[in-house]
Amino acid sequence: MSNYHHGDVRNTLLQQAETILHQEGPGGLTLRRLARLTGISEAAPYRHFDGKDGILAAVAIAAFDRFADRLQQVASQHADHRDRVMALGAAYVGFALDHPQHFRLIFGRERPPLDQYPDLREAADNAFDVLQRAVTAIDRRADMTLTEAATAYNRALAAWSRAHGIATLLIDGMIVPPADQDIEAFILGLLSEDLTAPSA
Amino acid sequence: MSNYHHGDVRNTLLQQAETILHQEGPGGLTLRRLARLTGISEAAPYRHFDGKDGILAAVAIAAFDRFADRLQQVASQHADHRDRVMALGAAYVGFALDHPQHFRLIFGRERPPLDQYPDLREAADNAFDVLQRAVTAIDRRADMTLTEAATAYNRALAAWSRAHGIATLLIDGMIVPPADQDIEAFILGLLSEDLTAPSA
DNA sequence: ACTTATATGTTAACATCATTAACATATAAA
DNA sequence: TTTATATGTTAATGATGTTAACATATAAGT
């Protein structure tokens, strides 16, 4: 008799986890609920994952991968350096707005510790590599001085933290985009604002 | 017989909560543990707070107030607008580095909902008002056009999201400040980096 | 084909958590 | 002194993550 789900229990659990995460955030995600939805006993998930953190890690890896894919695709569509940095920033914030729960999962506190899940660390590193390569690409010249290289790196960090701050404040509702303006334009405006220029 | 703690149970609970929050973050903060540390039964905290969220709200209010005070003090020490914006950004990030758990509490997901705790909302609004007033102060002129006012507001948002992004990425360990450089200088560099300028 | 090992499943239990109900007593007010 | 309020207790409820002990299906080895 084949009461076994064979290989699909793992995938079913992951899909249910994705659904709950999307609808209610990490708070509503409990192992017992996942087991109930999948139609297995409450201890069964432990045969497929390393407890709750194991499931969260798997979901986070998928989220990191989709994030990286989106960034990579946007980066490849812009040849000009400045265009690319701006488009990347917009894509970064766009991902956060489209998938706020995934964004929170991969950057928030319920993300399992990277040093306990090597695959998760790899997925995270990969996403940030995509980002950093795209931002610093044009500055990667052989005849670069050390300070020039440091400047390029700092630029990447600055661009990253800018996008990250906007994304975080937006999905937490602390910044509300103006209703009369295109959101994309609003984001690009915030990204490119030059604080060093004289005011008015 | 005076077995009662009188008025100090509430304060003791809050202090224990602060201590645990500081040492372990919100994850280690449980009502039962607070009760144990304070030497009262597990149901007693409910006589002083509206459950766990009530305690978290009280701690968050105190954190917001300290945050606002620090920003206010820094803002008052700089007359020049650009200096003030930069100093505020550094203070913002500095607070996050000095009190990462408090920073996470007031901006993170375990912060109780603002609309259920009016005092918490007030504390939050106050902190952001300090920030926004300081950043836009010099641009608050009577003869300002609408677009000029919008630009000033956008500048405030840009400065805020910049500081917020740097703070978040730093306390999450996603950005590691260079060991050979002063952290303050590193932060100021990131804040003032102009992405619109030509590279190299 | 038979035996064995591994993968997958189950039920039951444990410890912890937030919260509430029912009850008790200290302090303050009338 | 009586009464009301504030503060405390114990016990219970229902949820959670996790593990142990046990059962069976599939795969592997001989």
Short mmCIF file of C-alpha atoms in Angstrom, two decimals, chain A residues 2-193:
data_model
loop_
_atom_site.label_atom_id
_atom_site.label_comp_id
_atom_site.label_asym_id
_atom_site.label_seq_id
_atom_site.Cartn_x
_atom_site.Cartn_y
_atom_site.Cartn_z
CA SER A 2 1.32 3.39 -0.96
CA ASN A 3 0.22 5.74 1.79
CA TYR A 4 3.56 7.46 1.42
CA HIS A 5 3.70 10.78 -0.34
CA HIS A 6 7.03 9.79 -1.82
CA GLY A 7 9.16 12.75 -2.72
CA ASP A 8 6.53 15.46 -2.76
CA VAL A 9 6.04 15.95 0.98
CA ARG A 10 9.09 18.15 1.17
CA ASN A 11 7.89 20.28 -1.73
CA THR A 12 4.37 20.44 -0.39
CA LEU A 13 5.65 21.67 2.96
CA LEU A 14 7.74 24.30 1.23
CA GLN A 15 4.83 25.47 -0.88
CA GLN A 16 2.54 25.73 2.12
CA ALA A 17 5.26 27.63 3.91
CA GLU A 18 5.53 30.03 0.97
CA THR A 19 1.78 30.56 0.93
CA ILE A 20 1.54 31.26 4.64
CA LEU A 21 4.58 33.49 4.55
CA HIS A 22 3.11 35.47 1.71
CA GLN A 23 -0.26 35.88 3.38
CA GLU A 24 0.61 36.35 7.03
CA GLY A 25 4.34 36.70 7.38
CA PRO A 26 6.69 34.60 9.46
CA GLY A 27 4.50 35.01 12.51
CA GLY A 28 1.79 32.73 11.20
CA LEU A 29 4.20 30.07 10.13
CA THR A 30 4.16 27.16 12.57
CA LEU A 31 5.34 23.63 12.04
CA ARG A 32 2.12 22.09 13.28
CA ARG A 33 0.09 24.18 10.90
CA LEU A 34 2.28 23.19 7.99
CA ALA A 35 1.85 19.55 8.96
CA ARG A 36 -1.91 19.95 9.20
CA LEU A 37 -2.13 21.63 5.79
CA THR A 38 0.03 18.95 4.23
CA GLY A 39 -2.02 16.22 5.84
CA ILE A 40 0.72 14.58 7.85
CA SER A 41 1.40 14.22 11.54
CA GLU A 42 3.04 16.98 13.52
CA ALA A 43 6.34 15.16 13.80
CA ALA A 44 6.59 14.25 10.13
CA PRO A 45 8.22 17.50 8.95
CA TYR A 46 11.27 16.63 11.01
CA ARG A 47 11.95 13.80 8.54
CA HIS A 48 12.39 16.35 5.76
CA PHE A 49 13.79 19.42 7.47
CA ASP A 50 16.04 20.31 10.34
CA GLY A 51 13.17 21.65 12.40
CA LYS A 52 11.58 25.02 11.89
CA ASP A 53 14.82 26.80 11.11
CA GLY A 54 15.47 24.24 8.41
CA ILE A 55 12.22 25.13 6.66
CA LEU A 56 12.83 28.84 7.08
CA ALA A 57 16.32 28.39 5.65
CA ALA A 58 14.95 26.60 2.60
CA VAL A 59 12.38 29.32 1.98
CA ALA A 60 14.99 32.00 2.51
CA ILE A 61 17.31 30.35 0.00
CA ALA A 62 14.58 30.39 -2.64
CA ALA A 63 13.87 34.04 -1.82
CA PHE A 64 17.55 34.98 -2.11
CA ASP A 65 17.75 33.23 -5.46
CA ARG A 66 14.75 35.04 -6.88
CA PHE A 67 16.13 38.29 -5.52
CA ALA A 68 19.49 37.69 -7.14
CA ASP A 69 17.88 36.69 -10.44
CA ARG A 70 15.89 39.88 -10.56
CA LEU A 71 18.92 42.03 -9.80
CA GLN A 72 21.03 40.18 -12.33
CA GLN A 73 18.47 40.60 -15.04
CA VAL A 74 18.08 44.31 -14.42
CA ALA A 75 21.83 44.81 -14.26
CA SER A 76 22.33 43.13 -17.63
CA GLN A 77 19.90 45.52 -19.29
CA HIS A 78 21.86 48.68 -18.61
CA ALA A 79 25.21 49.42 -20.10
CA ASP A 80 25.76 52.85 -18.59
CA HIS A 81 27.11 52.67 -15.08
CA ARG A 82 24.92 55.30 -13.53
CA ASP A 83 21.81 53.97 -15.25
CA ARG A 84 22.62 50.54 -13.96
CA VAL A 85 23.11 51.66 -10.38
CA MET A 86 19.81 53.51 -10.42
CA ALA A 87 17.96 50.64 -12.06
CA LEU A 88 19.44 48.23 -9.53
CA GLY A 89 18.32 50.41 -6.68
CA ALA A 90 14.82 50.60 -8.09
CA ALA A 91 14.76 46.83 -8.60
CA TYR A 92 15.98 46.29 -5.05
CA VAL A 93 13.18 48.41 -3.65
CA GLY A 94 10.73 46.92 -6.14
CA PHE A 95 11.45 43.43 -4.90
CA ALA A 96 10.83 44.54 -1.33
CA LEU A 97 7.49 46.08 -2.32
CA ASP A 98 6.43 43.07 -4.40
CA HIS A 99 7.48 40.49 -1.82
CA PRO A 100 7.67 42.27 1.52
CA GLN A 101 7.52 39.07 3.55
CA HIS A 102 10.33 37.47 1.61
CA PHE A 103 12.36 40.61 1.93
CA ARG A 104 11.77 40.63 5.69
CA LEU A 105 12.67 36.98 5.91
CA ILE A 106 16.02 37.28 4.19
CA PHE A 107 17.00 40.45 6.05
CA GLY A 108 15.15 40.11 9.31
CA ARG A 109 15.75 38.47 12.61
CA GLU A 110 13.86 35.23 11.97
CA ARG A 111 16.23 34.34 9.23
CA PRO A 112 18.15 31.32 10.52
CA PRO A 113 21.80 32.04 11.34
CA LEU A 114 23.95 31.97 8.21
CA ASP A 115 26.73 30.02 9.90
CA GLN A 116 24.39 27.14 10.63
CA TYR A 117 23.13 26.79 7.07
CA PRO A 118 25.96 26.91 4.53
CA ASP A 119 23.52 26.80 1.59
CA LEU A 120 21.80 29.83 3.00
CA ARG A 121 25.06 31.69 3.39
CA GLU A 122 25.93 30.82 -0.19
CA ALA A 123 22.61 32.12 -1.46
CA ALA A 124 23.07 35.33 0.51
CA ASP A 125 26.63 35.84 -0.68
CA ASN A 126 25.59 35.22 -4.24
CA ALA A 127 22.86 37.86 -4.11
CA PHE A 128 25.22 40.46 -2.71
CA ASP A 129 27.91 39.54 -5.18
CA VAL A 130 25.54 40.22 -8.03
CA LEU A 131 24.81 43.57 -6.48
CA GLN A 132 28.38 44.53 -5.82
CA ARG A 133 29.71 43.34 -9.17
CA ALA A 134 27.08 45.31 -11.03
CA VAL A 135 27.72 48.48 -9.06
CA THR A 136 31.50 48.40 -9.16
CA ALA A 137 31.93 46.81 -12.60
CA ILE A 138 32.85 49.92 -14.50
CA ASP A 139 35.34 50.90 -11.88
CA ARG A 140 37.19 47.59 -12.05
CA ARG A 141 40.22 48.71 -13.97
CA ALA A 142 43.65 47.19 -13.81
CA ASP A 143 45.40 50.49 -13.28
CA MET A 144 43.27 51.41 -10.33
CA THR A 145 44.97 52.77 -7.27
CA LEU A 146 44.08 51.44 -3.87
CA THR A 147 42.15 54.53 -2.90
CA GLU A 148 40.27 54.43 -6.18
CA ALA A 149 39.27 50.85 -5.51
CA ALA A 150 38.19 51.77 -2.02
CA THR A 151 36.12 54.60 -3.43
CA ALA A 152 34.40 52.24 -5.86
CA TYR A 153 33.64 49.86 -3.04
CA ASN A 154 32.27 52.65 -0.89
CA ARG A 155 30.06 53.71 -3.75
CA ALA A 156 28.64 50.23 -3.93
CA LEU A 157 28.00 50.24 -0.20
CA ALA A 158 26.40 53.66 -0.37
CA ALA A 159 24.10 52.63 -3.20
CA TRP A 160 23.20 49.44 -1.41
CA SER A 161 22.43 51.06 1.91
CA ARG A 162 20.37 53.70 0.17
CA ALA A 163 18.17 51.17 -1.56
CA HIS A 164 17.98 49.10 1.59
CA GLY A 165 16.89 52.01 3.74
CA ILE A 166 14.20 53.08 1.31
CA ALA A 167 12.94 49.52 0.97
CA THR A 168 12.83 48.94 4.72
CA LEU A 169 11.09 52.20 5.55
CA LEU A 170 8.58 51.72 2.74
CA ILE A 171 7.46 48.21 3.64
CA ASP A 172 7.26 49.18 7.29
CA GLY A 173 4.99 52.04 6.36
CA MET A 174 7.26 54.66 7.88
CA ILE A 175 7.58 56.34 4.51
CA VAL A 176 4.42 56.76 2.46
CA PRO A 177 4.97 57.45 -1.24
CA PRO A 178 3.02 60.48 -2.51
CA ALA A 179 -0.24 59.45 -4.13
CA ASP A 180 0.08 61.88 -7.01
CA GLN A 181 3.45 60.62 -8.17
CA ASP A 182 4.69 57.50 -9.89
CA ILE A 183 6.21 55.23 -7.27
CA GLU A 184 9.13 54.35 -9.52
CA ALA A 185 9.93 58.01 -10.06
CA PHE A 186 9.62 58.65 -6.33
CA ILE A 187 12.11 55.90 -5.57
CA LEU A 188 14.53 57.04 -8.24
CA GLY A 189 14.31 60.54 -6.84
CA LEU A 190 15.21 59.37 -3.36
CA LEU A 191 18.07 57.27 -4.70
CA SER A 192 19.65 60.04 -6.73
CA GLU A 193 19.15 62.89 -4.27
#
